[in-house]
Amino acid sequence: LSEGVERMTPSMFTAFLMVIPNAMMWRTAAKRGGGVATVNAILRSPVGAYGLFAIPFVGLAGEKCFYDSSMALQGIDPNALRPDRKDEGYPSGGHALPSLSLFPVKHVREYFR
């Protein structure tokens, strides 16, 4: 490899930290009957069947949290609107939503100094 090429870039490291553990948790939960158990727990809760309507919103909020956190770790502001993309619509409108990042916007190398 040439001198200027990194084998493991911070964005690859961040993607690994955000995607792989999340996928492993979902796989484990699915193997143990987590989906059926979740639906049964919601149906038996005080909100009852109406609680099932919250599942997509909770899932999307979790996905946005993972995405915004991975962008913030790479030093990219998830709420910034690039000038060359100002006229684009769905699905590039995430900047208009509140950030659900777990980390402040800094480059990943700054966390390990």
PDB file of C-alpha atoms in Angstrom:
ATOM      1  CA  LEU A   1       0.000   0.000   0.000  1.00  0.00           C
ATOM      2  CA  SER A   2       1.079   3.527  -0.588  1.00  0.00           C
ATOM      3  CA  GLU A   3       2.010   5.847   2.250  1.00  0.00           C
ATOM      4  CA  GLY A   4      -1.159   7.979   2.033  1.00  0.00           C
ATOM      5  CA  VAL A   5      -3.650   5.094   2.245  1.00  0.00           C
ATOM      6  CA  GLU A   6      -5.069   4.046   5.594  1.00  0.00           C
ATOM      7  CA  ARG A   7      -6.165   0.450   6.009  1.00  0.00           C
ATOM      8  CA  MET A   8      -8.665   1.202   8.750  1.00  0.00           C
ATOM      9  CA  THR A   9     -10.153   4.647   8.371  1.00  0.00           C
ATOM     10  CA  PRO A  10     -12.137   6.252  11.189  1.00  0.00           C
ATOM     11  CA  SER A  11     -15.332   5.941   9.146  1.00  0.00           C
ATOM     12  CA  MET A  12     -14.822   2.181   8.784  1.00  0.00           C
ATOM     13  CA  PHE A  13     -14.134   1.885  12.507  1.00  0.00           C
ATOM     14  CA  THR A  14     -17.257   3.903  13.314  1.00  0.00           C
ATOM     15  CA  ALA A  15     -19.419   1.872  10.951  1.00  0.00           C
ATOM     16  CA  PHE A  16     -18.214  -1.333  12.595  1.00  0.00           C
ATOM     17  CA  LEU A  17     -18.949  -0.013  16.083  1.00  0.00           C
ATOM     18  CA  MET A  18     -22.444   1.139  15.119  1.00  0.00           C
ATOM     19  CA  VAL A  19     -23.708  -1.587  12.784  1.00  0.00           C
ATOM     20  CA  ILE A  20     -22.237  -4.899  13.923  1.00  0.00           C
ATOM     21  CA  PRO A  21     -23.264  -4.807  17.621  1.00  0.00           C
ATOM     22  CA  ASN A  22     -26.755  -3.619  16.671  1.00  0.00           C
ATOM     23  CA  ALA A  23     -27.158  -6.472  14.166  1.00  0.00           C
ATOM     24  CA  MET A  24     -25.859  -8.981  16.715  1.00  0.00           C
ATOM     25  CA  MET A  25     -28.376  -7.788  19.330  1.00  0.00           C
ATOM     26  CA  TRP A  26     -31.290  -8.066  16.873  1.00  0.00           C
ATOM     27  CA  ARG A  27     -30.169 -11.522  15.729  1.00  0.00           C
ATOM     28  CA  THR A  28     -29.913 -12.764  19.304  1.00  0.00           C
ATOM     29  CA  ALA A  29     -33.294 -11.314  20.195  1.00  0.00           C
ATOM     30  CA  ALA A  30     -34.908 -12.887  17.126  1.00  0.00           C
ATOM     31  CA  LYS A  31     -33.418 -16.314  17.878  1.00  0.00           C
ATOM     32  CA  ARG A  32     -34.806 -16.164  21.417  1.00  0.00           C
ATOM     33  CA  GLY A  33     -38.301 -15.185  20.322  1.00  0.00           C
ATOM     34  CA  GLY A  34     -37.826 -11.513  21.128  1.00  0.00           C
ATOM     35  CA  GLY A  35     -40.309 -10.290  18.524  1.00  0.00           C
ATOM     36  CA  VAL A  36     -43.187 -12.387  19.844  1.00  0.00           C
ATOM     37  CA  ALA A  37     -42.249 -11.573  23.434  1.00  0.00           C
ATOM     38  CA  THR A  38     -42.191  -7.846  22.635  1.00  0.00           C
ATOM     39  CA  VAL A  39     -45.626  -7.930  21.002  1.00  0.00           C
ATOM     40  CA  ASN A  40     -47.065  -9.944  23.902  1.00  0.00           C
ATOM     41  CA  ALA A  41     -45.549  -7.549  26.469  1.00  0.00           C
ATOM     42  CA  ILE A  42     -47.044  -4.551  24.651  1.00  0.00           C
ATOM     43  CA  LEU A  43     -50.459  -6.186  24.384  1.00  0.00           C
ATOM     44  CA  ARG A  44     -50.444  -6.961  28.123  1.00  0.00           C
ATOM     45  CA  SER A  45     -49.281  -3.451  29.073  1.00  0.00           C
ATOM     46  CA  PRO A  46     -51.682  -0.680  30.121  1.00  0.00           C
ATOM     47  CA  VAL A  47     -51.607   0.834  26.598  1.00  0.00           C
ATOM     48  CA  GLY A  48     -52.759  -2.449  25.068  1.00  0.00           C
ATOM     49  CA  ALA A  49     -53.067  -2.871  21.317  1.00  0.00           C
ATOM     50  CA  TYR A  50     -52.567   0.866  20.759  1.00  0.00           C
ATOM     51  CA  GLY A  51     -48.976   0.409  21.865  1.00  0.00           C
ATOM     52  CA  LEU A  52     -48.307  -1.576  18.675  1.00  0.00           C
ATOM     53  CA  PHE A  53     -48.617   1.691  16.739  1.00  0.00           C
ATOM     54  CA  ALA A  54     -45.525   2.995  18.583  1.00  0.00           C
ATOM     55  CA  ILE A  55     -43.242   0.179  17.347  1.00  0.00           C
ATOM     56  CA  PRO A  56     -42.332   1.797  13.977  1.00  0.00           C
ATOM     57  CA  PHE A  57     -41.626   5.157  15.605  1.00  0.00           C
ATOM     58  CA  VAL A  58     -39.430   3.623  18.286  1.00  0.00           C
ATOM     59  CA  GLY A  59     -37.570   1.637  15.615  1.00  0.00           C
ATOM     60  CA  LEU A  60     -37.022   4.699  13.439  1.00  0.00           C
ATOM     61  CA  ALA A  61     -35.858   6.737  16.430  1.00  0.00           C
ATOM     62  CA  GLY A  62     -33.346   4.005  17.273  1.00  0.00           C
ATOM     63  CA  GLU A  63     -32.096   3.928  13.692  1.00  0.00           C
ATOM     64  CA  LYS A  64     -31.716   7.721  13.620  1.00  0.00           C
ATOM     65  CA  CYS A  65     -29.853   7.571  16.934  1.00  0.00           C
ATOM     66  CA  PHE A  66     -27.357   5.064  15.502  1.00  0.00           C
ATOM     67  CA  TYR A  67     -26.964   7.061  12.270  1.00  0.00           C
ATOM     68  CA  ASP A  68     -26.558  10.446  13.957  1.00  0.00           C
ATOM     69  CA  SER A  69     -24.102   8.988  16.481  1.00  0.00           C
ATOM     70  CA  SER A  70     -21.972   7.439  13.733  1.00  0.00           C
ATOM     71  CA  MET A  71     -21.946  10.729  11.798  1.00  0.00           C
ATOM     72  CA  ALA A  72     -21.016  12.712  14.929  1.00  0.00           C
ATOM     73  CA  LEU A  73     -18.123  10.315  15.644  1.00  0.00           C
ATOM     74  CA  GLN A  74     -16.800  10.973  12.142  1.00  0.00           C
ATOM     75  CA  GLY A  75     -16.920  14.724  12.685  1.00  0.00           C
ATOM     76  CA  ILE A  76     -19.944  15.238  10.423  1.00  0.00           C
ATOM     77  CA  ASP A  77     -22.789  17.365  11.764  1.00  0.00           C
ATOM     78  CA  PRO A  78     -26.007  15.383  11.107  1.00  0.00           C
ATOM     79  CA  ASN A  79     -28.042  18.616  11.126  1.00  0.00           C
ATOM     80  CA  ALA A  80     -25.923  20.431   8.532  1.00  0.00           C
ATOM     81  CA  LEU A  81     -27.489  21.038   5.131  1.00  0.00           C
ATOM     82  CA  ARG A  82     -24.982  20.987   2.292  1.00  0.00           C
ATOM     83  CA  PRO A  83     -25.592  23.813  -0.203  1.00  0.00           C
ATOM     84  CA  ASP A  84     -25.418  21.449  -3.194  1.00  0.00           C
ATOM     85  CA  ARG A  85     -28.250  19.325  -1.733  1.00  0.00           C
ATOM     86  CA  LYS A  86     -30.631  22.091  -0.672  1.00  0.00           C
ATOM     87  CA  ASP A  87     -33.349  21.251  -3.232  1.00  0.00           C
ATOM     88  CA  GLU A  88     -33.436  17.514  -2.557  1.00  0.00           C
ATOM     89  CA  GLY A  89     -36.430  16.002  -0.829  1.00  0.00           C
ATOM     90  CA  TYR A  90     -37.035  12.649   0.795  1.00  0.00           C
ATOM     91  CA  PRO A  91     -34.950  10.741   1.949  1.00  0.00           C
ATOM     92  CA  SER A  92     -32.252  13.377   2.347  1.00  0.00           C
ATOM     93  CA  GLY A  93     -34.213  15.489   4.813  1.00  0.00           C
ATOM     94  CA  GLY A  94     -32.704  14.098   8.006  1.00  0.00           C
ATOM     95  CA  HIS A  95     -31.029  17.426   8.720  1.00  0.00           C
ATOM     96  CA  ALA A  96     -34.456  18.922   9.400  1.00  0.00           C
ATOM     97  CA  LEU A  97     -35.125  16.475  12.255  1.00  0.00           C
ATOM     98  CA  PRO A  98     -33.599  16.876  15.709  1.00  0.00           C
ATOM     99  CA  SER A  99     -30.288  15.096  16.213  1.00  0.00           C
ATOM    100  CA  LEU A 100     -30.477  11.998  18.393  1.00  0.00           C
ATOM    101  CA  SER A 101     -26.695  11.590  18.561  1.00  0.00           C
ATOM    102  CA  LEU A 102     -25.197  10.145  21.722  1.00  0.00           C
ATOM    103  CA  PHE A 103     -21.901  11.972  21.105  1.00  0.00           C
ATOM    104  CA  PRO A 104     -20.839  15.550  20.376  1.00  0.00           C
ATOM    105  CA  VAL A 105     -19.653  16.220  16.820  1.00  0.00           C
ATOM    106  CA  LYS A 106     -15.907  15.505  16.878  1.00  0.00           C
ATOM    107  CA  HIS A 107     -13.621  13.451  14.700  1.00  0.00           C
ATOM    108  CA  VAL A 108     -13.168   9.941  16.096  1.00  0.00           C
ATOM    109  CA  ARG A 109      -9.399  10.483  16.530  1.00  0.00           C
ATOM    110  CA  GLU A 110     -10.088  13.306  19.005  1.00  0.00           C
ATOM    111  CA  TYR A 111     -11.791  10.841  21.371  1.00  0.00           C
ATOM    112  CA  PHE A 112      -8.610   8.756  21.676  1.00  0.00           C
ATOM    113  CA  ARG A 113      -6.073  11.502  22.448  1.00  0.00           C
TER     114      ARG A 113
END
